[in-house]
Amino acid sequence: MHERIRHEGMLQKRMSAGEAAALIRPGMTVAMSGFTGAGYPKAVPEALAAQMEAAHAAGEDFKIKVLTGASTAPELDGVLARADGMELRLPYMSDPALRKRINDGELDYMDIHLSHVAQHTWFGFYGDVDVAVVEVVGILEDGRLIPSSSVGNNKTWLDMAGKVILEVNSRQPAAMEGMHDVYYGTALPPNRKPVPILTPSDRIGEPYLRVDPEKVVAVIETDAPDRLSGFSAPDEASKAIAGHLLEFLDHEIRRGRLTDRLLPLQSGVGNIANAVLAGLAEGGYKGLTAYTEVIQDGMLHLIKDGTIGFASATSFSLSEAGVEEFTENVDYYRERILLRTQEISNHPEVVRRLGCIALNGMIEADIYGNVNSTHVAGTSVMNGIGGSGDFARNGFLSVFMSPSVAKGGRISAIVPMASHVDHTEHDTMVLVTEQGIADLRGLAPKQRARTIIANCAHPSYRPALTDYFDRALRDSYGKHTPHLLGEALSWHERFVQTGDMRPAS
Ligand code: 0RQ
């Protein structure tokens, strides 16, 4: 019997990636697996991109609509973007080639809260799903699927798609079997029931994905690793941000608002998130929990040393060393990790019930606490909102972090008015930069402005922000949230024109 494909019918459906890709036709909506560089299909998108390029060379149109879990990798987003093969892409992405096409206005990108994607698909907001392309670790005798390094929206894709293409990746550790929790209790309004998760470790579903074998039109065997993102050591600013945040958490414990077990942590991706995790390890915490989206190397270390006792997520996004560590100690991690569908890992009901501590990065915040996570100069998308909104609005604490300046000081992360708003002033409780922390809880707009400018702005921008705020206090049309409307976005305009937010003088 084939080691990874144990279902006789599906074994017969093995074919090459090129043959499978040929089942995808122009204009189709194709839902693919993948979440933060993990568990995405590695062969079919590349073969499809080659077929698109051939069609384009022959003067034919060939573009598809692509739905995923979150960001994927060069082998999916990169190749399809370079082949100019997408007319629509959703949700979160981080591929440079794709980002460029989006910001050049060459394809439509829809940035959607990650918890919304599955239910919006069920609601019919994105039309029919023609084909699902999903990576799995293996296929059981009865046709159920062992999920891969991410679960993402795969349950929904397999349920909704007219046809299913499976990539069985033998490089993914077989030992992951049993670590997933796929919830089949979701229903559509008005028939929904509570999602019965009371602690991050609660199992509410099954370790396998179901698929109707009749819908499976192709099975492809692959043997390629995930994107395997490495990390640079935290820089000084990241370390300072982590330091302020850890001091704040200590303060909350002393005030009795948190215990030394904290509350389930949600941590974004990137260098600052990694520095915060590294800081937690040094903070003497034990037995914490995480209810989050992504397990990166930093989280694995915390699980190994007991800082984190249990982590629930939807994806493993590990470096090569991380995969090795995981594989060698899989029995240990199996007791301490669950991967869920992203509609559950990011479910607002669960995030609110558990009281998550949401820790996310930002592009900029304004003096009132509106946060821009996604758009440089209000127009050029970076990655997308990801799950930050799912957690920020519903968490016990919502924290946004960034260095106070970007691009060598030419950009201030604290601005008079955010050039794009992902998280409103109502969703932001704490802002942190390397300069310090602004605790906005219980503060009215003008108090927030004074706190943010004093504690978070870089000294080279503080006088200009103070000057703006003072003049707004005097001259604003309304005095509740004072602004000088004609001037509020002038910092961004100056950056677009000169490459620098600082005034010429
Ligand atoms: O640019 O790559 O050219 O150097 O943005 O910034 O400082 O390295 O920080 O990696 O934490 O990313 C908001 C993008 C921050 C991220 C964002 C430029 C900066 C650099 C990266 P370079 P840093 P990070 C969980 C939750 C939204 C989704 C989310 C993000 C690059 O945190 O995508 O939270 N968040 N998901 O130079 C111009 C500014 C800038 C700026 C930073 N004000 N203007 N450029 N940069 N601030 C994960 C998921 O949901 C899947």
XYZ file of C-alpha atoms in Angstrom, residues 5-400:
396
model
C -2.191 7.700 -0.088
C -4.107 4.844 1.492
C -7.422 5.352 -0.307
C -7.636 3.104 -3.345
C -9.849 5.414 -5.426
C -7.681 8.453 -4.835
C -4.532 6.474 -5.539
C -5.936 5.945 -9.033
C -6.308 9.707 -9.474
C -2.595 10.443 -9.285
C -1.342 12.570 -12.158
C 1.281 15.196 -12.936
C 0.944 18.772 -11.709
C 0.654 19.894 -15.329
C -2.275 17.557 -15.998
C -3.998 18.739 -12.820
C -3.363 22.416 -13.609
C -4.987 21.918 -17.003
C -8.291 21.335 -15.158
C -8.209 24.996 -14.075
C -9.661 27.263 -16.747
C -9.640 31.048 -17.270
C -12.061 32.974 -15.065
C -12.398 30.233 -12.451
C -12.431 30.899 -8.724
C -9.713 28.735 -7.236
C -9.392 28.302 -3.467
C -5.949 27.256 -2.317
C -4.528 26.105 0.982
C -1.789 28.068 2.726
C -1.359 30.286 5.758
C 1.744 32.423 6.447
C 4.044 30.429 4.220
C 2.881 27.019 5.460
C 0.806 24.239 3.940
C 0.328 25.828 0.505
C 0.290 23.746 -2.713
C 3.802 23.568 -4.131
C 3.377 22.071 -7.618
C 0.019 22.915 -9.233
C 0.351 26.739 -9.047
C 3.749 26.601 -10.777
C 2.407 24.356 -13.532
C -0.633 26.600 -13.848
C 1.552 29.710 -14.128
C 3.473 28.061 -16.984
C 0.188 27.335 -18.781
C -0.928 30.931 -18.230
C 2.304 32.257 -19.677
C 1.890 30.026 -22.724
C -1.684 31.245 -23.187
C -0.613 34.880 -22.846
C 2.155 34.317 -25.409
C -0.504 32.956 -27.774
C -2.542 36.106 -27.250
C -5.173 34.490 -24.990
C -6.487 35.768 -21.689
C -5.848 33.496 -18.716
C -6.523 34.825 -15.254
C -8.203 33.327 -12.225
C -9.552 34.495 -8.875
C -7.454 33.171 -6.008
C -8.690 32.644 -2.455
C -6.298 31.389 0.245
C -6.011 31.190 4.021
C -3.427 33.957 4.317
C 0.019 34.603 2.806
C 1.625 31.769 0.841
C 5.009 31.742 -0.886
C 6.861 32.436 -4.138
C 5.679 29.038 -5.474
C 2.056 30.204 -5.312
C 1.511 33.961 -5.077
C 4.881 34.731 -6.633
C 4.543 32.572 -9.754
C 0.905 33.508 -10.389
C 1.680 37.217 -9.949
C 4.678 37.060 -12.263
C 2.564 35.225 -14.859
C -0.056 37.994 -14.540
C -2.493 35.179 -13.822
C -4.700 36.675 -11.100
C -7.619 39.011 -11.567
C -8.539 38.862 -7.874
C -6.710 37.772 -4.730
C -7.899 37.535 -1.144
C -7.130 37.720 1.813
C -3.696 38.502 3.498
C -0.580 38.278 1.320
C 3.097 39.135 1.694
C 4.727 38.212 -1.613
C 6.788 41.079 -3.113
C 5.824 40.310 -6.743
C 2.144 40.142 -5.848
C 2.361 43.287 -3.706
C 3.911 45.157 -6.636
C 1.173 44.115 -9.059
C -1.510 45.094 -6.550
C 0.061 48.499 -5.915
C 0.585 49.053 -9.632
C -3.182 48.641 -9.961
C -2.969 45.506 -12.088
C -5.196 43.226 -10.044
C -7.919 43.514 -7.460
C -6.997 42.624 -3.914
C -9.583 42.260 -1.163
C -8.248 42.613 2.352
C -10.577 40.726 4.674
C -10.503 39.853 8.381
C -9.172 36.300 8.426
C -12.088 35.031 10.521
C -14.513 36.349 7.896
C -13.200 34.597 4.813
C -14.794 31.179 5.368
C -18.165 32.499 6.421
C -18.284 35.058 3.601
C -17.643 32.209 1.190
C -20.489 30.222 2.767
C -22.713 33.292 2.585
C -22.056 33.342 -1.176
C -20.353 36.750 -1.125
C -17.565 35.594 -3.457
C -19.632 33.423 -5.796
C -19.007 29.744 -6.468
C -15.702 28.069 -5.725
C -14.833 26.121 -8.848
C -11.716 24.305 -7.725
C -9.895 23.764 -4.422
C -6.168 23.010 -4.443
C -5.177 21.761 -1.003
C -1.936 20.377 0.393
C -2.299 17.456 2.811
C 0.103 15.188 4.690
C -1.726 12.044 3.666
C -4.992 10.346 2.736
C -6.502 7.670 5.020
C -8.082 4.406 3.824
C -11.547 5.895 4.253
C -10.681 9.030 2.266
C -10.273 11.451 5.164
C -7.309 13.785 4.861
C -4.449 14.414 7.274
C -4.087 18.210 7.279
C -0.719 19.793 6.590
C 1.296 22.486 8.394
C -1.623 24.893 8.165
C -5.368 24.316 8.325
C -6.502 27.791 7.293
C -9.721 27.716 5.278
C -9.212 24.183 3.965
C -12.367 22.771 5.523
C -14.444 25.384 3.737
C -12.551 24.998 0.447
C -13.060 21.207 0.463
C -16.734 21.555 1.364
C -17.548 24.300 -1.114
C -15.461 23.568 -4.192
C -16.961 21.798 -7.196
C -13.689 19.978 -7.850
C -10.769 19.187 -5.566
C -7.089 18.795 -6.398
C -4.972 17.345 -3.592
C -1.235 17.705 -3.213
C 0.123 15.015 -0.917
C 3.432 16.336 0.382
C 5.719 13.644 1.757
C 8.176 16.279 3.051
C 5.661 17.385 5.695
C 6.235 15.438 8.924
C 3.830 12.464 9.103
C 4.028 12.943 12.837
C 1.698 15.929 12.540
C -1.189 13.461 12.313
C -3.466 13.974 15.283
C -2.438 17.571 16.028
C -5.323 19.182 14.149
C -8.808 20.012 15.348
C -11.244 20.536 12.491
C -14.616 21.774 13.724
C -17.656 20.604 11.776
C -20.175 22.294 14.068
C -20.391 25.564 12.150
C -23.764 26.445 10.663
C -25.184 29.472 8.934
C -27.296 32.102 10.708
C -29.905 31.812 12.149
C -28.942 28.271 13.110
C -25.610 28.898 14.750
C -24.667 27.364 18.077
C -22.005 28.592 20.533
C -18.467 27.503 19.651
C -17.687 25.319 22.691
C -14.109 26.391 23.399
C -13.579 27.354 27.032
C -9.782 27.098 27.179
C -7.139 27.137 24.405
C -6.549 23.386 24.758
C -10.193 22.349 24.249
C -10.683 19.925 21.385
C -14.020 20.426 19.676
C -13.568 18.722 16.311
C -11.738 15.966 14.465
C -8.070 15.520 13.580
C -8.934 15.027 9.896
C -10.491 16.936 7.021
C -13.421 15.373 5.215
C -13.744 15.387 1.450
C -16.215 13.780 -0.903
C -13.925 11.398 -2.863
C -16.161 11.891 -5.917
C -15.096 15.539 -6.076
C -11.387 14.729 -6.041
C -10.261 15.038 -9.648
C -6.505 14.864 -9.157
C -3.919 13.766 -6.624
C -0.374 15.062 -6.994
C 2.613 13.838 -5.044
C 5.102 16.480 -3.910
C 8.204 16.539 -1.748
C 9.101 20.176 -1.155
C 9.497 22.125 2.072
C 7.400 25.090 3.202
C 8.770 28.593 2.755
C 10.844 28.095 5.909
C 11.281 31.699 6.929
C 14.319 32.416 9.033
C 14.562 35.216 11.569
C 17.099 37.893 12.149
C 18.089 38.511 15.767
C 15.894 41.208 17.342
C 17.276 44.716 16.760
C 17.550 47.370 19.463
C 14.151 48.938 18.717
C 12.387 45.559 18.854
C 14.098 44.744 22.135
C 13.096 48.107 23.597
C 9.481 47.605 22.482
C 9.444 44.139 24.024
C 10.926 45.579 27.228
C 8.196 48.233 27.542
C 5.485 45.668 26.895
C 6.830 43.241 29.496
C 7.050 46.033 32.063
C 3.448 46.891 31.264
C 2.341 43.282 31.788
C 4.173 43.229 35.152
C 2.387 46.430 36.062
C -0.965 44.865 35.194
C -0.148 41.885 37.412
C 0.789 44.193 40.297
C -2.487 46.083 39.849
C -4.374 42.786 39.980
C -5.809 43.077 36.477
C -3.855 40.026 35.312
C -2.368 37.049 37.134
C 1.123 35.706 36.489
C -0.479 33.237 34.071
C -1.581 36.295 32.026
C -4.361 35.426 29.538
C -4.102 33.585 26.199
C -1.613 35.398 23.998
C -2.155 36.230 20.356
C 1.033 37.283 18.709
C 1.445 38.706 15.215
C 4.271 37.770 12.906
C 7.552 39.585 12.345
C 10.594 40.709 14.226
C 8.866 42.650 16.985
C 6.531 39.756 17.769
C 9.583 37.507 17.950
C 11.408 39.880 20.298
C 8.349 39.973 22.562
C 8.236 36.191 22.692
C 11.957 36.040 23.437
C 11.377 38.584 26.221
C 8.622 36.466 27.772
C 11.085 33.605 28.098
C 13.384 35.847 30.149
C 10.494 37.211 32.209
C 10.206 34.088 34.341
C 6.686 33.246 33.199
C 5.558 29.607 33.303
C 2.495 27.784 32.033
C 1.137 30.577 29.838
C -1.230 29.798 26.968
C -1.497 31.066 23.409
C -4.669 31.340 21.353
C -3.173 32.651 18.186
C -2.820 32.174 14.434
C 0.752 31.206 13.799
C 3.320 29.161 15.668
C 6.765 30.427 14.776
C 10.160 29.333 16.076
C 9.903 31.753 18.997
C 6.682 30.140 20.199
C 8.201 26.653 19.831
C 11.056 27.679 22.133
C 8.574 28.936 24.718
C 6.658 25.661 24.578
C 9.916 23.722 24.917
C 11.019 25.592 28.039
C 7.591 25.526 29.682
C 6.925 29.270 29.410
C 3.920 28.375 27.293
C 2.023 25.292 28.413
C -0.390 25.117 25.485
C -0.759 26.838 22.123
C -3.721 26.834 19.740
C -3.126 28.177 16.224
C -3.986 27.537 12.587
C -0.489 27.323 11.123
C 3.118 26.334 11.764
C 5.445 28.823 10.156
C 8.827 27.430 11.089
C 12.395 27.842 9.901
C 14.359 24.782 8.823
C 15.775 24.522 12.340
C 12.243 24.852 13.712
C 10.982 21.973 11.569
C 13.896 19.834 12.769
C 13.232 20.688 16.412
C 9.528 19.966 15.959
C 10.102 16.644 14.203
C 12.644 15.423 16.765
C 10.377 16.213 19.709
C 6.992 15.692 18.126
C 5.575 13.641 21.001
C 6.261 16.511 23.378
C 4.680 19.099 21.072
C 1.682 16.922 20.270
C 0.531 17.277 23.880
C 0.848 21.033 23.756
C -0.275 22.241 20.310
C -3.542 22.196 18.322
C -4.044 23.535 14.820
C -7.589 24.644 14.054
C -9.438 26.098 11.091
C -8.860 29.848 10.870
C -12.526 30.639 11.376
C -12.082 29.088 14.852
C -8.491 30.176 15.623
C -9.639 33.749 14.985
C -13.251 33.457 16.094
C -14.420 36.711 17.729
C -16.719 34.806 20.103
C -13.830 32.667 21.370
C -11.335 35.545 21.480
C -13.798 37.534 23.608
C -14.572 34.586 25.895
C -10.940 33.640 26.483
C -9.878 37.278 26.917
C -6.907 37.146 24.574
C -4.026 39.567 24.839
C -3.686 40.750 21.228
C -0.160 41.811 20.265
C 0.148 43.131 16.706
C 2.414 45.294 14.593
C 1.304 48.476 12.877
C 2.396 50.821 10.113
C 1.264 53.966 11.917
C -1.079 55.304 14.582
C -2.505 58.760 14.849
C -2.572 60.952 17.902
C -6.041 59.671 18.833
C -5.174 55.971 18.559
C -6.558 55.049 15.133
C -4.222 52.386 13.756
C -3.139 51.759 10.188
C -1.801 48.203 9.818
C -1.849 47.960 6.083
C -1.292 51.011 3.870
C 1.832 53.113 3.373
C 0.763 56.700 2.653
C -2.835 55.495 2.741
C -2.625 54.011 -0.742
C 0.042 51.333 -1.042
C -0.830 48.067 0.673
C 1.871 46.262 2.648
C 0.408 42.844 3.572
C -3.155 43.152 4.760
C -5.057 43.257 8.025
C -4.611 39.524 8.615
C -6.088 38.439 11.906
C -5.198 41.604 13.769
C -8.769 42.920 13.668
C -10.288 39.637 14.831
C -8.166 39.828 17.979
C -7.846 43.575 18.545
C -11.544 44.334 18.729
C -12.390 41.300 20.840
C -9.353 40.816 23.052
C -9.047 41.588 26.770
C -6.154 43.835 25.765
C -5.317 45.100 22.282
C -1.743 46.259 21.869
C -0.166 47.714 18.704
